[in-house]
Short mmCIF file of C-alpha atoms in Angstrom, two decimals:
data_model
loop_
_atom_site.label_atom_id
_atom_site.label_comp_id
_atom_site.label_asym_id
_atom_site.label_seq_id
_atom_site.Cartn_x
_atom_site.Cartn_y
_atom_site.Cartn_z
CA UNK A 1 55.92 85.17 42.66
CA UNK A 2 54.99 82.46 44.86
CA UNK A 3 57.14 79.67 44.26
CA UNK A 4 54.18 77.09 44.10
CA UNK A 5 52.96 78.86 40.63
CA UNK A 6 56.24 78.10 39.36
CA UNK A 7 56.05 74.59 40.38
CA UNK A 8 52.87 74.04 38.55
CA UNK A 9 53.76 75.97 35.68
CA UNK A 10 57.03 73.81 35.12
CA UNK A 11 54.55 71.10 35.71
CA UNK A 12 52.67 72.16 32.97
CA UNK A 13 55.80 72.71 30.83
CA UNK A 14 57.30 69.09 31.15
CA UNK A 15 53.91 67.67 30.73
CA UNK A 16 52.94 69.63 27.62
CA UNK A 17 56.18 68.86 26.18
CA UNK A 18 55.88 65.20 26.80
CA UNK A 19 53.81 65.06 23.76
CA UNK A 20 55.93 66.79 20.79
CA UNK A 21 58.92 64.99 22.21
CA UNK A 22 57.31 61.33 21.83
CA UNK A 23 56.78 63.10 17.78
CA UNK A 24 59.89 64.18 18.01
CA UNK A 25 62.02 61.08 19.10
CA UNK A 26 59.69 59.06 17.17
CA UNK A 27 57.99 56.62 19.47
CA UNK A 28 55.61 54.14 18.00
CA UNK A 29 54.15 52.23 20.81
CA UNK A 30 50.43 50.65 22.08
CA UNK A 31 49.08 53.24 23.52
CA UNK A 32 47.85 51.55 26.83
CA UNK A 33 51.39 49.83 26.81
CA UNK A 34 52.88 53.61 25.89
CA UNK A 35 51.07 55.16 29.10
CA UNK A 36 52.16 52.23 31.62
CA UNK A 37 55.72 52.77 30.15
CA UNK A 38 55.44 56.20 30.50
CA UNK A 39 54.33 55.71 34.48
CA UNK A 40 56.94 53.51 34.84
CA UNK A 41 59.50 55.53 33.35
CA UNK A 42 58.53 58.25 36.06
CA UNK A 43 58.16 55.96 39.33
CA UNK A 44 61.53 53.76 38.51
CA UNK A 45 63.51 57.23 37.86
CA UNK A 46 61.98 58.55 41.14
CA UNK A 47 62.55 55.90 43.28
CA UNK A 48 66.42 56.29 42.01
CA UNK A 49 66.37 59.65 42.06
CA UNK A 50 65.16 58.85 46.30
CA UNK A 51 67.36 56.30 46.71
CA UNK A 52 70.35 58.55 46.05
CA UNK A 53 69.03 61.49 48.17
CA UNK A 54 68.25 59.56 51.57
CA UNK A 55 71.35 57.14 50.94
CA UNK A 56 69.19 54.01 51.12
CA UNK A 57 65.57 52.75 51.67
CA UNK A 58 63.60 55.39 54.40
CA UNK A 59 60.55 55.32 55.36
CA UNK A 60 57.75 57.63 53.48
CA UNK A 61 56.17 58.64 56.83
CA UNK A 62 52.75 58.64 55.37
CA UNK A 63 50.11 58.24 58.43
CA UNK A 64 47.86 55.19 58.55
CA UNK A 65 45.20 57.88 57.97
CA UNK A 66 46.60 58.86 54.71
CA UNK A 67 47.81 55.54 53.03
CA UNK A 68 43.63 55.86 51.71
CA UNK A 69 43.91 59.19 50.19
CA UNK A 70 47.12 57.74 48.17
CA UNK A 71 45.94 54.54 47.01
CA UNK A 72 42.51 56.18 45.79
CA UNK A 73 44.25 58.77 44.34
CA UNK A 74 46.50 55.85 42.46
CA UNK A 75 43.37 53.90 42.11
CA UNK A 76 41.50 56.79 39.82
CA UNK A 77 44.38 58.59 38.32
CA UNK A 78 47.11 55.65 37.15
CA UNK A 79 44.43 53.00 36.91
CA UNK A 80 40.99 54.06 36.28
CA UNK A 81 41.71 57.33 34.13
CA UNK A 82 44.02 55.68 31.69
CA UNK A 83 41.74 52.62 30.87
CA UNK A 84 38.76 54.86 30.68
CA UNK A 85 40.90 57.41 28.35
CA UNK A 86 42.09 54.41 26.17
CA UNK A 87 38.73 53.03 25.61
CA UNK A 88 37.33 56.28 24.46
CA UNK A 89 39.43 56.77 22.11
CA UNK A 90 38.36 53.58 20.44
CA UNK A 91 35.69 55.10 18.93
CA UNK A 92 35.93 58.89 19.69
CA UNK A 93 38.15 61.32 17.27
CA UNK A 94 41.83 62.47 18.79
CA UNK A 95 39.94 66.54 17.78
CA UNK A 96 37.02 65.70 20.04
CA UNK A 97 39.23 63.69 22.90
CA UNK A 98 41.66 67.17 22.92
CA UNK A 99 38.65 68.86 23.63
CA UNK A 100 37.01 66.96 26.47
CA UNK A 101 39.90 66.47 28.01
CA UNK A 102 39.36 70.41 29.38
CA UNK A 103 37.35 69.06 31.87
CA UNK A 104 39.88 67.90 33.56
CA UNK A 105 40.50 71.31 34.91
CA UNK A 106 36.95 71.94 35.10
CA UNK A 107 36.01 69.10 37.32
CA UNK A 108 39.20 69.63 39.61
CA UNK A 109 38.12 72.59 40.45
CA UNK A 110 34.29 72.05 41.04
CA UNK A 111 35.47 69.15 43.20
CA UNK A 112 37.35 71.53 45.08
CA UNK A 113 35.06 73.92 45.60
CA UNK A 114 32.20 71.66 46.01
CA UNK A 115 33.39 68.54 47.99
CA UNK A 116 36.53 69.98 49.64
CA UNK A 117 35.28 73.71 50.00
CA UNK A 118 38.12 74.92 48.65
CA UNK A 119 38.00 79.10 48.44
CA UNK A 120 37.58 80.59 45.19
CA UNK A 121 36.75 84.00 44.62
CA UNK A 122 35.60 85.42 41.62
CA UNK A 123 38.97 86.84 40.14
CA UNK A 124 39.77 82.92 40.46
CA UNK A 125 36.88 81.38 38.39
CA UNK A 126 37.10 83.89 35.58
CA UNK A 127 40.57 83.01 35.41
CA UNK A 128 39.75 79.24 35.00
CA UNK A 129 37.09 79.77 32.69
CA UNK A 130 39.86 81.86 30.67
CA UNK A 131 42.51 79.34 30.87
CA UNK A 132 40.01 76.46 29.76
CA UNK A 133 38.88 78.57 27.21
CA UNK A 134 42.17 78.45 25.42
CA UNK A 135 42.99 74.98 26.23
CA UNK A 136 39.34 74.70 23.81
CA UNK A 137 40.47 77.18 21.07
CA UNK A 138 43.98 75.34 20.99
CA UNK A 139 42.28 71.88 20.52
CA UNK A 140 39.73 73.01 18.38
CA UNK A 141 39.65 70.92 14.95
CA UNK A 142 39.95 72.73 11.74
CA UNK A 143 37.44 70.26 10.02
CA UNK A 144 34.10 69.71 11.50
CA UNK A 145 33.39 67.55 13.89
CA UNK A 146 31.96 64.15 12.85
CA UNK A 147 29.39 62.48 14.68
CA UNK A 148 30.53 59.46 17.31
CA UNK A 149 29.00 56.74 19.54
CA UNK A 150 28.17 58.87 22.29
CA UNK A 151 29.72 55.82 24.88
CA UNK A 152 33.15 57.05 23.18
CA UNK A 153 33.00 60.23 24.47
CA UNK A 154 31.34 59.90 27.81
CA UNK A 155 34.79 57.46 28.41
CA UNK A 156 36.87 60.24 27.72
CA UNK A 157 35.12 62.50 30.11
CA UNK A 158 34.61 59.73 32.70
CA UNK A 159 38.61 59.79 32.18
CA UNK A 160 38.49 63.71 33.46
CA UNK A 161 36.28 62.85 36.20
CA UNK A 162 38.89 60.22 37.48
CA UNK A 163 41.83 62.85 36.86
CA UNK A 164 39.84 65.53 38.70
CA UNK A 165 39.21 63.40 41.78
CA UNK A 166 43.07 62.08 41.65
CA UNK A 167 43.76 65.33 41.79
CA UNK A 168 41.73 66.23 45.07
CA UNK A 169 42.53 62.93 46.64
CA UNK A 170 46.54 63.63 45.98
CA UNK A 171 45.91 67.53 47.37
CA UNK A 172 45.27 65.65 50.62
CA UNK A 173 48.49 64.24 50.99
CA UNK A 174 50.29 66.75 49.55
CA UNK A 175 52.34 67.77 52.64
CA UNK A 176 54.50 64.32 52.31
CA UNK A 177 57.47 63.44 50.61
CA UNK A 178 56.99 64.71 46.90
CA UNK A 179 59.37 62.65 45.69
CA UNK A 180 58.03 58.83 47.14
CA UNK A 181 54.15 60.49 46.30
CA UNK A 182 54.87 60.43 42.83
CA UNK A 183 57.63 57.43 42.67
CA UNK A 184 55.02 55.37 44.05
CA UNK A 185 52.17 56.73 42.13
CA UNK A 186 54.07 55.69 38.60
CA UNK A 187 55.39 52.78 39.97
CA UNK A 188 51.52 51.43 40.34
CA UNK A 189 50.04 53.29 37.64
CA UNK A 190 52.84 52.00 35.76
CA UNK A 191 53.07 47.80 36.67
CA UNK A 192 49.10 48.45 36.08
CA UNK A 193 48.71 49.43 32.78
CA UNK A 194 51.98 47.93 31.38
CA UNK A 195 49.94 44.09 32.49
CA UNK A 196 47.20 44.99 30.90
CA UNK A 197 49.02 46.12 27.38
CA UNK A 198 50.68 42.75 27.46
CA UNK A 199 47.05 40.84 28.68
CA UNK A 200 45.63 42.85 24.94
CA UNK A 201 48.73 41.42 22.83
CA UNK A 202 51.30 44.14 23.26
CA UNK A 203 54.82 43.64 23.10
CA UNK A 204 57.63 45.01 24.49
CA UNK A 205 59.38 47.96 21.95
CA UNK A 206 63.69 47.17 20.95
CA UNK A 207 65.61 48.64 23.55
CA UNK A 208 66.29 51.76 22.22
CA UNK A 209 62.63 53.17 22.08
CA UNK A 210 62.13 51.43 25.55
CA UNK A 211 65.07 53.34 27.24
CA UNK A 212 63.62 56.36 25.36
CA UNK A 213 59.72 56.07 26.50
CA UNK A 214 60.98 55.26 30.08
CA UNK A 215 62.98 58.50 30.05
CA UNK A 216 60.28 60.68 28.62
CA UNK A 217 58.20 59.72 31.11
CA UNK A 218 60.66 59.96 34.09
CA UNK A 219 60.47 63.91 32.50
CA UNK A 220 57.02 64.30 31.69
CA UNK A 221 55.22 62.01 34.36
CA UNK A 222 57.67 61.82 36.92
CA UNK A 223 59.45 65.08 37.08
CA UNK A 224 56.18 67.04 36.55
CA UNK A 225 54.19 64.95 39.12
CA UNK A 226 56.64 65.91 41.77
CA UNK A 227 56.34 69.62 40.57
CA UNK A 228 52.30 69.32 40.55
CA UNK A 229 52.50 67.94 44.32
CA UNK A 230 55.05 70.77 45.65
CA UNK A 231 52.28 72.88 43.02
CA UNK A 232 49.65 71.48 45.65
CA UNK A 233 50.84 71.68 48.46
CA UNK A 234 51.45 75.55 47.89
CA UNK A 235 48.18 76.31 46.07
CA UNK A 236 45.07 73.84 46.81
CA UNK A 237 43.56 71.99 43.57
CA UNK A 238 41.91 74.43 41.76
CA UNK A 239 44.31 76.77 41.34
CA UNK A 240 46.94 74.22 40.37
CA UNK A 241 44.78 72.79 38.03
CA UNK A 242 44.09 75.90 36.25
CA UNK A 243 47.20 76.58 36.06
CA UNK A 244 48.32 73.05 34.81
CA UNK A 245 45.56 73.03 31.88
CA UNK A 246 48.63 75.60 30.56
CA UNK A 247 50.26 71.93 29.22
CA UNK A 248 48.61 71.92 26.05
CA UNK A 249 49.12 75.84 25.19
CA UNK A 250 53.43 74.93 26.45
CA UNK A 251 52.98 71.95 24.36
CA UNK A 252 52.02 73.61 21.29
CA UNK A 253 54.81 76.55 22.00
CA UNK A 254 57.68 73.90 22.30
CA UNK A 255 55.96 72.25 18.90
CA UNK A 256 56.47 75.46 17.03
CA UNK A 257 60.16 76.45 18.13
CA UNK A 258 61.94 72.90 18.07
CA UNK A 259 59.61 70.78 15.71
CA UNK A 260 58.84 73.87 13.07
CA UNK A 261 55.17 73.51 13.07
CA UNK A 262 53.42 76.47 11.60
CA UNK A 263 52.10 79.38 14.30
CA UNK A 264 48.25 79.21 13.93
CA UNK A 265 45.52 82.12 14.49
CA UNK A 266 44.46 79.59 17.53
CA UNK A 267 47.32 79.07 19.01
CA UNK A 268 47.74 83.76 19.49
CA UNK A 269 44.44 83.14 20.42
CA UNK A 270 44.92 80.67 22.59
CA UNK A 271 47.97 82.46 24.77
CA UNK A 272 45.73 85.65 25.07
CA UNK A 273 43.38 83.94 27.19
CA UNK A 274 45.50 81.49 29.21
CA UNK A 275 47.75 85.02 29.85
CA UNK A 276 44.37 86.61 30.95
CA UNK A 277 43.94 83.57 33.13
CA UNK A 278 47.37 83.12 34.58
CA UNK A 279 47.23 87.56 35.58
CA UNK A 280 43.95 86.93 37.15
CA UNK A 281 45.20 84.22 39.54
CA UNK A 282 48.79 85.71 39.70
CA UNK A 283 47.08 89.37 40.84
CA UNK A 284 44.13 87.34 42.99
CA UNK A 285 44.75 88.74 46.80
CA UNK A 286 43.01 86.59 49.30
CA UNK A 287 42.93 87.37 52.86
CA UNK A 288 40.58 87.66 56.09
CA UNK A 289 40.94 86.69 60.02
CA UNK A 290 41.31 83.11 59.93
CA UNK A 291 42.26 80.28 62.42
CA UNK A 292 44.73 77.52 63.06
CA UNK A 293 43.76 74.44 64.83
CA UNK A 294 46.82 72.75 66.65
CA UNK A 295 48.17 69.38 64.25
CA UNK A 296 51.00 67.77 63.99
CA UNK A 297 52.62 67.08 60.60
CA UNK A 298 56.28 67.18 58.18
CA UNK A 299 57.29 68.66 55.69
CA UNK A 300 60.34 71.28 54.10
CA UNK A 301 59.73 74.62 56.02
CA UNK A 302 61.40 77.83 57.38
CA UNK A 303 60.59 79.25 60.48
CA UNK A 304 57.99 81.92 59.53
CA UNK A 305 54.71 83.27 61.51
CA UNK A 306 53.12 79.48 60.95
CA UNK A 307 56.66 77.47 61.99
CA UNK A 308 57.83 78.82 65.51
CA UNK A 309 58.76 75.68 67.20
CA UNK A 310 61.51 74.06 69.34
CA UNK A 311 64.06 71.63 67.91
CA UNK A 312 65.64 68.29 69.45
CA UNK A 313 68.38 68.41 66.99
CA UNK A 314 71.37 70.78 66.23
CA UNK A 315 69.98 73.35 63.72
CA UNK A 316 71.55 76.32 62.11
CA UNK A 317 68.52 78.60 62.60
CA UNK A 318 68.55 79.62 58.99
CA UNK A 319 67.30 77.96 55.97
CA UNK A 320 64.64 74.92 54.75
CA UNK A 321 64.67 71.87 56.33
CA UNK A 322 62.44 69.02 57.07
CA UNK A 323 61.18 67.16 60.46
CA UNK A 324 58.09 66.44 62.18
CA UNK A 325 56.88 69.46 63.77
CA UNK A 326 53.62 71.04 66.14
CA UNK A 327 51.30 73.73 65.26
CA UNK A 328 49.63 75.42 67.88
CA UNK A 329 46.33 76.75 68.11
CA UNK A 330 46.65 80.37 66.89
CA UNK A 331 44.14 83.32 65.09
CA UNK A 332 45.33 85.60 62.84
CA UNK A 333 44.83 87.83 59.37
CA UNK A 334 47.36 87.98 56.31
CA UNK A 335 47.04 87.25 52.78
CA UNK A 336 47.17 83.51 51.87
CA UNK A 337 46.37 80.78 49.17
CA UNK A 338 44.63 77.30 50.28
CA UNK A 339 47.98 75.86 50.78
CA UNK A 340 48.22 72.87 53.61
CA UNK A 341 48.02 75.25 56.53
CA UNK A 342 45.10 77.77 55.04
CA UNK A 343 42.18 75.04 54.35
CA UNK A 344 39.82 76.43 56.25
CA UNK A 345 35.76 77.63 55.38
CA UNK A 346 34.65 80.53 54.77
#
């Protein structure tokens, strides 16, 4: 298995657990202060977590031309989303919230598709619509639905929207250091909404609960962001997001073994189609003649038909490692994903 699906489908798992573990460790927080904790929780344990691996401060390497695609990206997704999400739910049901917030997959991938020209065949969009499909029987209400403002709702998806293009911005940058791309991100999103929970009247939760929110979300932000980015990096955005919109199925799962929730028709019915889903991506085979323009870039690599390049250090000539490297100009056929040396057209 490609080792990006596992990255996003950890992703998934530490995000969709995120949820039954605030239930389970019984957090009782504002939820706009509970989401800037939460980000803050992530970017403070990353930033550590960085600290300790380069032995000090170093410098992220980001290009001047890719400092935009970050701060949008932290601009929609920690800033934007969250406030829009909060809002909504002011006056739209948690039932009818759990169901919009599908879209998120939905719109990542149209983005993709649409605005980036990402490649999807059609073994790929059935396997979406699949894995959305049981992220909608899963959230389905057992009551019915009550009618709502319709301003309530359109928040919530305006929310997706935001996610979706965070998403696609973040899928830009994605060959950069995982760890400072999603340190950084929480860091902002965090400071962010954490201000504007204290400019509504929140207050800060005893110390216990704070220590406890702030490591949740080093787990279920942080963690998983760095996972989604790898996830990325490996995949393109619509298949990441498809498989990502797994989180509420893993969610559920974790819900039923450690919390003792009873096992529901929807959730059997739910993990047929998100299994349908995940064997139509896992099985998709995707390749043609396709070319390389020369570029210049970083990230962790071995030295396979894409990485055949001189070194001006002392290298073992086996294993991963990381350092600014060339690509030259070459044309060739093999099977492939839209990772960040296949984004070409079709």
């Amino acid at each position: 298995m490609n080792p990006s699906i596992f990255h996003a489908l950890a992703a998934a798992a530490l995000f969709g657990a995120s949820t039954p573990l605030a239930k389970l460790i019984g957090l009782d927080v504002p939820p706009v202060l509970l989401a800037g904790l939460l980000y803050l929780g992530s970017g403070l344990g990353l930033t550590l977590v960085r600290l300790v691996r380069d032995r000090g401060w170093k410098n992220a390497g980001l290009t001047p031309s890719e400092w935009p695609w970050l701060l949008g990206a932290i601009m929609f997704g920690g800033v934007l989303g969250p406030v829009a999400l909060m809002f909504g739910l002011t006056t739209t049901s948690g039932a009818t919230a759990s169901l919009m917030l599908n879209l998120e997959a939905a719109l990542t991938a149209l983005l993709a598709w649409v605005v980036f020209k990402e490649n999807a065949d059609r073994r790929i969009v059935w396997g979406m619509i699949a894995i959305i499909a049981g992220g909608v029987v899963l959230a389905w209400p057992h009551e019915s639905l009550q009618a709502h403002d319709w301003l309530g709702p359109l928040a919530v998806g305006a929310a997706c929207l935001c996610w979706a293009i965070d998403n696609n911005l973040t899928r830009k940058v994605s060959a950069s250091d995982a760890l400072f791309l999603a340190g950084f991100k929480g860091l902002v999103a965090g400071l962010v909404n954490c201000s504007l929970a204290f400019v509504l009247g929140a207050r800060l939760p005893d110390p216990l609960v704070l220590g406890q929110t702030l490591a949740l979300g080093f787990l279920g932000y942080g963690v998983s962001l760095v996972l989604f980015v790898l996830a990325l990096r490996g995949l393109g955005s619509a298949r990441t997001g498809a498989y990502f919109s797994t989180a509420p199925f893993l969610g559920a799962a974790i819900a039923i073994l450690f919390l003792g929730e009873p096992v529901s028709g929807a959730f059997w019915a739910a993990a047929v189609l998100m299994g349908i889903g995940v064997w139509l991506h896992l099985t998709e085979r995707h390749g043609h003649e396709h070319q390389h323009l020369a570029m210049t870039h970083a990230h962790r690599h071995v030295h396979d038909e894409h990485h055949q390049h001189e070194h001006a250090f002392k290298w073992s000539g086996t294993g991963a490692h990381s350092h600014v490297h060339d690509h030259v100009q070459v044309r060739h056929s093999h099977p492939h994903f839209p990772d960040i040396h296949h984004r070409h057209t079709h």
